[in-house]
PDB file of C-alpha atoms in Angstrom:
ATOM      1  CA  UNK A1275      25.612   2.629  16.688  1.00  0.00           C
ATOM      2  CA  UNK A1276      24.784   6.348  16.326  1.00  0.00           C
ATOM      3  CA  UNK A1277      22.200   7.372  13.748  1.00  0.00           C
ATOM      4  CA  UNK A1278      23.617   9.523  10.957  1.00  0.00           C
ATOM      5  CA  UNK A1279      21.215  12.444  10.419  1.00  0.00           C
ATOM      6  CA  UNK A1280      19.757  13.042   6.955  1.00  0.00           C
ATOM      7  CA  UNK A1281      21.117  15.815   4.743  1.00  0.00           C
ATOM      8  CA  UNK A1282      19.988  18.043   1.895  1.00  0.00           C
ATOM      9  CA  UNK A1283      22.582  16.606  -0.498  1.00  0.00           C
ATOM     10  CA  UNK A1284      20.131  15.163  -3.033  1.00  0.00           C
ATOM     11  CA  UNK A1285      17.806  18.145  -2.745  1.00  0.00           C
ATOM     12  CA  UNK A1286      20.732  20.472  -3.489  1.00  0.00           C
ATOM     13  CA  UNK A1287      21.761  18.472  -6.551  1.00  0.00           C
ATOM     14  CA  UNK A1288      18.225  18.667  -7.934  1.00  0.00           C
ATOM     15  CA  UNK A1289      18.102  22.398  -7.256  1.00  0.00           C
ATOM     16  CA  UNK A1290      21.376  22.890  -9.111  1.00  0.00           C
ATOM     17  CA  UNK A1291      19.753  21.070 -12.030  1.00  0.00           C
ATOM     18  CA  UNK A1292      16.910  23.613 -12.051  1.00  0.00           C
ATOM     19  CA  UNK A1293      14.277  22.228  -9.640  1.00  0.00           C
ATOM     20  CA  UNK A1294      12.982  25.004  -7.382  1.00  0.00           C
ATOM     21  CA  UNK A1295      10.554  22.888  -5.343  1.00  0.00           C
ATOM     22  CA  UNK A1296      11.659  19.387  -4.339  1.00  0.00           C
ATOM     23  CA  UNK A1297       9.318  16.983  -2.533  1.00  0.00           C
ATOM     24  CA  UNK A1298      10.217  13.783  -0.691  1.00  0.00           C
ATOM     25  CA  UNK A1299       7.907  10.758  -0.798  1.00  0.00           C
ATOM     26  CA  UNK A1300       7.810   7.732   1.474  1.00  0.00           C
ATOM     27  CA  UNK A1301       5.276   4.964   1.940  1.00  0.00           C
ATOM     28  CA  UNK A1302       4.024   2.991   4.921  1.00  0.00           C
ATOM     29  CA  UNK A1303       1.733  -0.026   5.038  1.00  0.00           C
ATOM     30  CA  UNK A1304       3.071  -1.844   2.014  1.00  0.00           C
ATOM     31  CA  UNK A1305       3.549  -5.155   3.837  1.00  0.00           C
ATOM     32  CA  UNK A1306       0.479  -4.941   6.078  1.00  0.00           C
ATOM     33  CA  UNK A1307      -2.365  -7.443   5.979  1.00  0.00           C
ATOM     34  CA  UNK A1308      -4.963  -4.790   6.762  1.00  0.00           C
ATOM     35  CA  UNK A1309      -5.553  -1.107   6.208  1.00  0.00           C
ATOM     36  CA  UNK A1310      -4.483   1.274   3.463  1.00  0.00           C
ATOM     37  CA  UNK A1311      -1.080   1.878   2.003  1.00  0.00           C
ATOM     38  CA  UNK A1312      -0.158   5.482   2.775  1.00  0.00           C
ATOM     39  CA  UNK A1313       2.294   7.801   1.039  1.00  0.00           C
ATOM     40  CA  UNK A1314       3.597  10.942   2.695  1.00  0.00           C
ATOM     41  CA  UNK A1315       4.843  13.917   0.672  1.00  0.00           C
ATOM     42  CA  UNK A1316       6.955  16.627   2.309  1.00  0.00           C
ATOM     43  CA  UNK A1317       8.579  19.823   1.045  1.00  0.00           C
ATOM     44  CA  UNK A1318      11.218  21.106   3.453  1.00  0.00           C
ATOM     45  CA  UNK A1319      13.419  23.602   1.643  1.00  0.00           C
ATOM     46  CA  UNK A1320      17.032  23.664   2.840  1.00  0.00           C
ATOM     47  CA  UNK A1321      16.525  24.659   6.468  1.00  0.00           C
ATOM     48  CA  UNK A1322      18.115  22.747   9.353  1.00  0.00           C
ATOM     49  CA  UNK A1323      15.751  19.910  10.311  1.00  0.00           C
ATOM     50  CA  UNK A1324      14.432  19.290  13.816  1.00  0.00           C
ATOM     51  CA  UNK A1325      16.762  17.395  16.121  1.00  0.00           C
ATOM     52  CA  UNK A1326      16.520  13.615  15.849  1.00  0.00           C
ATOM     53  CA  UNK A1327      14.891  13.423  12.427  1.00  0.00           C
ATOM     54  CA  UNK A1328      15.553  10.146  10.600  1.00  0.00           C
ATOM     55  CA  UNK A1329      13.710   7.220   9.035  1.00  0.00           C
ATOM     56  CA  UNK A1330      10.553   6.580  11.070  1.00  0.00           C
ATOM     57  CA  UNK A1331      11.467   2.899  11.460  1.00  0.00           C
ATOM     58  CA  UNK A1332      14.566   3.871  13.449  1.00  0.00           C
ATOM     59  CA  UNK A1333      12.561   5.904  15.969  1.00  0.00           C
ATOM     60  CA  UNK A1334      10.556   4.671  18.933  1.00  0.00           C
ATOM     61  CA  UNK A1335       6.814   5.167  18.829  1.00  0.00           C
ATOM     62  CA  UNK A1336       7.034   7.837  21.517  1.00  0.00           C
ATOM     63  CA  UNK A1337       9.730   9.709  19.621  1.00  0.00           C
ATOM     64  CA  UNK A1338       7.735   9.582  16.370  1.00  0.00           C
ATOM     65  CA  UNK A1339       4.629  10.859  18.153  1.00  0.00           C
ATOM     66  CA  UNK A1340       6.584  13.759  19.640  1.00  0.00           C
ATOM     67  CA  UNK A1341       8.350  14.603  16.376  1.00  0.00           C
ATOM     68  CA  UNK A1342       5.339  14.522  14.035  1.00  0.00           C
ATOM     69  CA  UNK A1343       3.641  17.759  15.223  1.00  0.00           C
ATOM     70  CA  UNK A1344       7.020  19.514  15.231  1.00  0.00           C
ATOM     71  CA  UNK A1345       7.541  18.438  11.615  1.00  0.00           C
ATOM     72  CA  UNK A1346       4.021  19.449  10.619  1.00  0.00           C
ATOM     73  CA  UNK A1347       4.812  23.001  11.745  1.00  0.00           C
ATOM     74  CA  UNK A1348       8.363  22.982  10.377  1.00  0.00           C
ATOM     75  CA  UNK A1349       7.916  21.717   6.801  1.00  0.00           C
ATOM     76  CA  UNK A1350       7.099  24.123   3.983  1.00  0.00           C
ATOM     77  CA  UNK A1351       4.234  21.847   2.935  1.00  0.00           C
ATOM     78  CA  UNK A1352       3.115  18.263   3.345  1.00  0.00           C
ATOM     79  CA  UNK A1353       0.250  15.996   2.338  1.00  0.00           C
ATOM     80  CA  UNK A1354      -0.801  12.373   2.676  1.00  0.00           C
ATOM     81  CA  UNK A1355      -2.369  10.027   0.155  1.00  0.00           C
ATOM     82  CA  UNK A1356      -3.975   6.636   0.726  1.00  0.00           C
ATOM     83  CA  UNK A1357      -4.983   3.622  -1.321  1.00  0.00           C
ATOM     84  CA  UNK A1358      -7.542   1.490   0.498  1.00  0.00           C
ATOM     85  CA  UNK A1359      -7.309  -2.229   1.176  1.00  0.00           C
ATOM     86  CA  UNK A1360      -9.854  -2.787  -1.597  1.00  0.00           C
ATOM     87  CA  UNK A1361      -7.782  -0.717  -4.027  1.00  0.00           C
ATOM     88  CA  UNK A1362      -4.679  -2.714  -3.067  1.00  0.00           C
ATOM     89  CA  UNK A1363      -6.609  -5.890  -3.891  1.00  0.00           C
ATOM     90  CA  UNK A1364      -8.001  -4.618  -7.166  1.00  0.00           C
ATOM     91  CA  UNK A1365      -4.926  -2.843  -8.502  1.00  0.00           C
ATOM     92  CA  UNK A1366      -1.945  -4.688  -7.022  1.00  0.00           C
ATOM     93  CA  UNK A1367       0.616  -3.031  -4.807  1.00  0.00           C
ATOM     94  CA  UNK A1368       2.640  -1.164  -7.425  1.00  0.00           C
ATOM     95  CA  UNK A1369      -0.434   0.551  -8.874  1.00  0.00           C
ATOM     96  CA  UNK A1370      -1.869   1.165  -5.389  1.00  0.00           C
ATOM     97  CA  UNK A1371       1.371   2.852  -4.340  1.00  0.00           C
ATOM     98  CA  UNK A1372       1.236   5.082  -7.389  1.00  0.00           C
ATOM     99  CA  UNK A1373      -2.397   5.966  -6.670  1.00  0.00           C
ATOM    100  CA  UNK A1374      -1.573   6.920  -3.071  1.00  0.00           C
ATOM    101  CA  UNK A1375       1.465   8.919  -4.200  1.00  0.00           C
ATOM    102  CA  UNK A1376      -0.507  10.819  -6.839  1.00  0.00           C
ATOM    103  CA  UNK A1377      -3.176  11.643  -4.260  1.00  0.00           C
ATOM    104  CA  UNK A1378      -0.498  12.971  -1.906  1.00  0.00           C
ATOM    105  CA  UNK A1379       1.158  15.062  -4.624  1.00  0.00           C
ATOM    106  CA  UNK A1380      -2.141  16.478  -5.826  1.00  0.00           C
ATOM    107  CA  UNK A1381      -3.061  17.428  -2.248  1.00  0.00           C
ATOM    108  CA  UNK A1382       0.074  19.536  -1.814  1.00  0.00           C
ATOM    109  CA  UNK A1383      -0.510  23.314  -1.870  1.00  0.00           C
ATOM    110  CA  UNK A1384       2.582  23.683  -4.101  1.00  0.00           C
ATOM    111  CA  UNK A1385       3.517  21.978  -7.359  1.00  0.00           C
ATOM    112  CA  UNK A1386       6.899  20.210  -7.129  1.00  0.00           C
ATOM    113  CA  UNK A1387       9.512  20.377  -9.852  1.00  0.00           C
ATOM    114  CA  UNK A1388      11.175  17.146  -8.728  1.00  0.00           C
ATOM    115  CA  UNK A1389      10.360  14.166  -6.509  1.00  0.00           C
ATOM    116  CA  UNK A1390      12.755  12.183  -4.334  1.00  0.00           C
ATOM    117  CA  UNK A1391      11.347   8.682  -3.954  1.00  0.00           C
ATOM    118  CA  UNK A1392      12.579   6.297  -1.277  1.00  0.00           C
ATOM    119  CA  UNK A1393      13.887   3.009  -2.659  1.00  0.00           C
ATOM    120  CA  UNK A1394      15.262   1.820  -5.985  1.00  0.00           C
ATOM    121  CA  UNK A1395      11.980   1.339  -7.860  1.00  0.00           C
ATOM    122  CA  UNK A1396      10.153   4.273  -9.447  1.00  0.00           C
ATOM    123  CA  UNK A1397       6.512   3.334  -8.898  1.00  0.00           C
ATOM    124  CA  UNK A1398       5.427   6.909  -9.672  1.00  0.00           C
ATOM    125  CA  UNK A1399       6.689   7.648 -13.183  1.00  0.00           C
ATOM    126  CA  UNK A1400       5.676  10.558 -15.395  1.00  0.00           C
ATOM    127  CA  UNK A1401       4.795  13.311 -15.638  1.00  0.00           C
ATOM    128  CA  UNK A1402       6.872  13.810 -12.489  1.00  0.00           C
ATOM    129  CA  UNK A1403      10.634  14.118 -12.547  1.00  0.00           C
ATOM    130  CA  UNK A1404      11.685  11.378 -10.134  1.00  0.00           C
ATOM    131  CA  UNK A1405      14.969  10.626  -8.390  1.00  0.00           C
ATOM    132  CA  UNK A1406      15.016   7.292  -6.549  1.00  0.00           C
ATOM    133  CA  UNK A1407      17.319   7.026  -3.528  1.00  0.00           C
ATOM    134  CA  UNK A1408      17.948   3.761  -1.710  1.00  0.00           C
ATOM    135  CA  UNK A1409      17.434   4.396   2.016  1.00  0.00           C
ATOM    136  CA  UNK A1410      16.332   7.905   1.166  1.00  0.00           C
ATOM    137  CA  UNK A1411      14.209   7.837   4.323  1.00  0.00           C
ATOM    138  CA  UNK A1412      17.495   7.852   6.257  1.00  0.00           C
ATOM    139  CA  UNK A1413      19.633  10.086   4.049  1.00  0.00           C
ATOM    140  CA  UNK A1414      17.308  12.798   2.647  1.00  0.00           C
ATOM    141  CA  UNK A1415      15.689  15.358   4.923  1.00  0.00           C
ATOM    142  CA  UNK A1416      12.453  15.697   2.960  1.00  0.00           C
ATOM    143  CA  UNK A1417      11.995  11.924   2.660  1.00  0.00           C
ATOM    144  CA  UNK A1418      12.689  11.424   6.375  1.00  0.00           C
ATOM    145  CA  UNK A1419      10.045  14.035   7.173  1.00  0.00           C
ATOM    146  CA  UNK A1420       7.553  12.336   4.860  1.00  0.00           C
ATOM    147  CA  UNK A1421       8.382   8.994   6.488  1.00  0.00           C
ATOM    148  CA  UNK A1422       7.594  10.166  10.023  1.00  0.00           C
ATOM    149  CA  UNK A1423       4.449  12.075   9.072  1.00  0.00           C
ATOM    150  CA  UNK A1424       3.056   9.135   7.074  1.00  0.00           C
ATOM    151  CA  UNK A1425       3.883   6.554   9.748  1.00  0.00           C
ATOM    152  CA  UNK A1426       2.329   8.485  12.623  1.00  0.00           C
ATOM    153  CA  UNK A1427      -0.799   9.290  10.632  1.00  0.00           C
ATOM    154  CA  UNK A1428      -1.346   5.709   9.448  1.00  0.00           C
ATOM    155  CA  UNK A1429      -0.674   4.278  12.921  1.00  0.00           C
ATOM    156  CA  UNK A1430      -3.342   6.590  14.308  1.00  0.00           C
ATOM    157  CA  UNK A1431      -5.744   5.617  11.541  1.00  0.00           C
ATOM    158  CA  UNK A1432      -5.227   1.909  12.251  1.00  0.00           C
ATOM    159  CA  UNK A1433      -5.746   2.467  15.979  1.00  0.00           C
ATOM    160  CA  UNK A1434      -9.064   4.160  15.176  1.00  0.00           C
ATOM    161  CA  UNK A1435     -10.127   1.302  12.882  1.00  0.00           C
ATOM    162  CA  UNK A1436      -9.156  -1.160  15.599  1.00  0.00           C
ATOM    163  CA  UNK A1437     -11.648   0.249  18.078  1.00  0.00           C
ATOM    164  CA  UNK A1438     -14.364  -1.744  16.329  1.00  0.00           C
ATOM    165  CA  UNK A1439     -12.134  -4.830  16.115  1.00  0.00           C
ATOM    166  CA  UNK A1440     -10.118  -4.953  19.371  1.00  0.00           C
ATOM    167  CA  UNK A1441      -9.210  -8.638  18.971  1.00  0.00           C
ATOM    168  CA  UNK A1442      -6.898  -7.815  16.053  1.00  0.00           C
ATOM    169  CA  UNK A1443      -4.621  -5.470  17.998  1.00  0.00           C
ATOM    170  CA  UNK A1444      -4.455  -2.849  15.249  1.00  0.00           C
ATOM    171  CA  UNK A1445      -3.343  -0.195  17.751  1.00  0.00           C
ATOM    172  CA  UNK A1446      -0.187  -2.228  18.379  1.00  0.00           C
ATOM    173  CA  UNK A1447       0.493  -3.919  15.025  1.00  0.00           C
ATOM    174  CA  UNK A1448      -0.969  -1.297  12.626  1.00  0.00           C
ATOM    175  CA  UNK A1449      -2.365  -4.109  10.470  1.00  0.00           C
ATOM    176  CA  UNK A1450       1.002  -5.845  10.038  1.00  0.00           C
ATOM    177  CA  UNK A1451       1.563  -9.557  10.782  1.00  0.00           C
ATOM    178  CA  UNK A1452       1.784 -10.379  14.495  1.00  0.00           C
ATOM    179  CA  UNK A1453       0.805 -13.360  16.690  1.00  0.00           C
ATOM    180  CA  UNK A1454      -2.252 -11.487  17.988  1.00  0.00           C
ATOM    181  CA  UNK A1455      -3.307 -10.513  14.474  1.00  0.00           C
ATOM    182  CA  UNK A1456      -2.918 -14.046  13.129  1.00  0.00           C
ATOM    183  CA  UNK A1457      -4.801 -15.609  16.062  1.00  0.00           C
ATOM    184  CA  UNK A1458      -7.721 -13.218  15.521  1.00  0.00           C
ATOM    185  CA  UNK A1459      -7.776 -13.996  11.813  1.00  0.00           C
ATOM    186  CA  UNK A1460      -7.871 -17.729  12.478  1.00  0.00           C
ATOM    187  CA  UNK A1461     -10.734 -17.342  14.949  1.00  0.00           C
ATOM    188  CA  UNK A1462     -12.810 -14.533  13.455  1.00  0.00           C
ATOM    189  CA  UNK A1463     -11.779 -14.243   9.824  1.00  0.00           C
ATOM    190  CA  UNK A1464     -10.857 -11.026   8.027  1.00  0.00           C
ATOM    191  CA  UNK A1465     -12.587  -7.701   8.611  1.00  0.00           C
ATOM    192  CA  UNK A1466     -13.670  -5.199   5.998  1.00  0.00           C
ATOM    193  CA  UNK A1467     -10.250  -3.577   6.420  1.00  0.00           C
ATOM    194  CA  UNK A1468      -8.236  -6.639   5.362  1.00  0.00           C
ATOM    195  CA  UNK A1469      -6.565  -7.148   2.004  1.00  0.00           C
ATOM    196  CA  UNK A1470      -8.210 -10.266   0.644  1.00  0.00           C
ATOM    197  CA  UNK A1471      -5.846 -10.929  -2.258  1.00  0.00           C
ATOM    198  CA  UNK A1472      -2.893 -11.361   0.123  1.00  0.00           C
ATOM    199  CA  UNK A1473      -1.524 -14.892   0.506  1.00  0.00           C
ATOM    200  CA  UNK A1474      -1.936 -14.987   4.314  1.00  0.00           C
ATOM    201  CA  UNK A1475      -5.410 -16.365   3.527  1.00  0.00           C
ATOM    202  CA  UNK A1476      -3.771 -19.481   2.065  1.00  0.00           C
ATOM    203  CA  UNK A1477      -2.769 -20.409   5.614  1.00  0.00           C
ATOM    204  CA  UNK A1478      -6.296 -19.953   7.007  1.00  0.00           C
ATOM    205  CA  UNK A1479      -8.345 -22.962   5.812  1.00  0.00           C
ATOM    206  CA  UNK A1480     -11.614 -21.688   7.330  1.00  0.00           C
ATOM    207  CA  UNK A1481     -11.392 -18.417   5.434  1.00  0.00           C
ATOM    208  CA  UNK A1482      -9.506 -19.356   2.278  1.00  0.00           C
ATOM    209  CA  UNK A1483     -12.718 -19.178   0.241  1.00  0.00           C
ATOM    210  CA  UNK A1484     -12.759 -15.386   0.797  1.00  0.00           C
ATOM    211  CA  UNK A1485      -9.544 -14.855  -1.133  1.00  0.00           C
ATOM    212  CA  UNK A1486     -10.043 -12.288  -3.859  1.00  0.00           C
ATOM    213  CA  UNK A1487      -8.518 -12.459  -7.328  1.00  0.00           C
ATOM    214  CA  UNK A1488      -7.213  -9.208  -8.682  1.00  0.00           C
ATOM    215  CA  UNK A1489      -9.783  -7.761 -11.087  1.00  0.00           C
ATOM    216  CA  UNK A1490      -7.499  -5.156 -12.644  1.00  0.00           C
ATOM    217  CA  UNK A1491      -4.238  -6.823 -13.774  1.00  0.00           C
ATOM    218  CA  UNK A1492      -0.933  -5.059 -13.367  1.00  0.00           C
ATOM    219  CA  UNK A1493       1.331  -4.196 -16.292  1.00  0.00           C
ATOM    220  CA  UNK A1494       2.422  -7.818 -16.642  1.00  0.00           C
ATOM    221  CA  UNK A1495      -0.997  -9.367 -15.996  1.00  0.00           C
ATOM    222  CA  UNK A1496      -2.460 -10.887 -12.843  1.00  0.00           C
ATOM    223  CA  UNK A1497      -0.383 -14.055 -13.119  1.00  0.00           C
ATOM    224  CA  UNK A1498       2.768 -12.443 -14.390  1.00  0.00           C
ATOM    225  CA  UNK A1499       6.271 -12.727 -13.007  1.00  0.00           C
ATOM    226  CA  UNK A1500       5.926  -9.109 -11.848  1.00  0.00           C
ATOM    227  CA  UNK A1501       2.883  -9.972  -9.731  1.00  0.00           C
ATOM    228  CA  UNK A1502       4.574 -12.994  -8.168  1.00  0.00           C
ATOM    229  CA  UNK A1503       7.794 -11.049  -7.575  1.00  0.00           C
ATOM    230  CA  UNK A1504       5.827  -8.292  -5.903  1.00  0.00           C
ATOM    231  CA  UNK A1505       4.384 -10.774  -3.420  1.00  0.00           C
ATOM    232  CA  UNK A1506       7.753 -12.403  -2.765  1.00  0.00           C
ATOM    233  CA  UNK A1507       9.338  -9.006  -2.144  1.00  0.00           C
ATOM    234  CA  UNK A1508       6.707  -8.334   0.510  1.00  0.00           C
ATOM    235  CA  UNK A1509       7.258 -11.655   2.254  1.00  0.00           C
ATOM    236  CA  UNK A1510       4.005 -13.328   1.211  1.00  0.00           C
TER     237      UNK A1510
END
């Protein structure tokens, strides 16, 4: 099935409503067991995007690697923000996503008037003017660009972290669940890069005692329905 290229439709609607600078945001690493969650922010204007641009998950690794430097030169501006594994543990995923997104937005050399956020949930909130778009990483040019730039950067970061921990296969799985990753966890236990509040530790009897309780509760509290729903949504 052919991939439908992203458009500037949402960006144009926001511009007609008065936004001069529109930025797209997309995250990567939300469901990983190890490493940071990363948010990419990209401002693209209304120029024709590079050939083959779409959601990073629909591209092969080789295609993403080839496209990322092209995008870095093509976009008007871009930045990346991270929330560490420890911050994910301490804050919960929703707050960690917001922290990474704020860091990305604050690192931009321009101040956006509006933000297009991939998905249906606005984890960013004020003071930014946010438009959520389901599958925005496929349909919106600036979000697609942010998706590819964030994915390639985080994959490279995880490969670098994996050099000290080759048994975990971070260069291949980027900290996400995989048979190699699980086998290494069972044998060696988590590294300093692992998220220790994640429920994968419940299935590792030797290392279950390392599980960390969130020290900073989310909006609904550490044991709230929101916290449990967040874990279910991520497949924990």
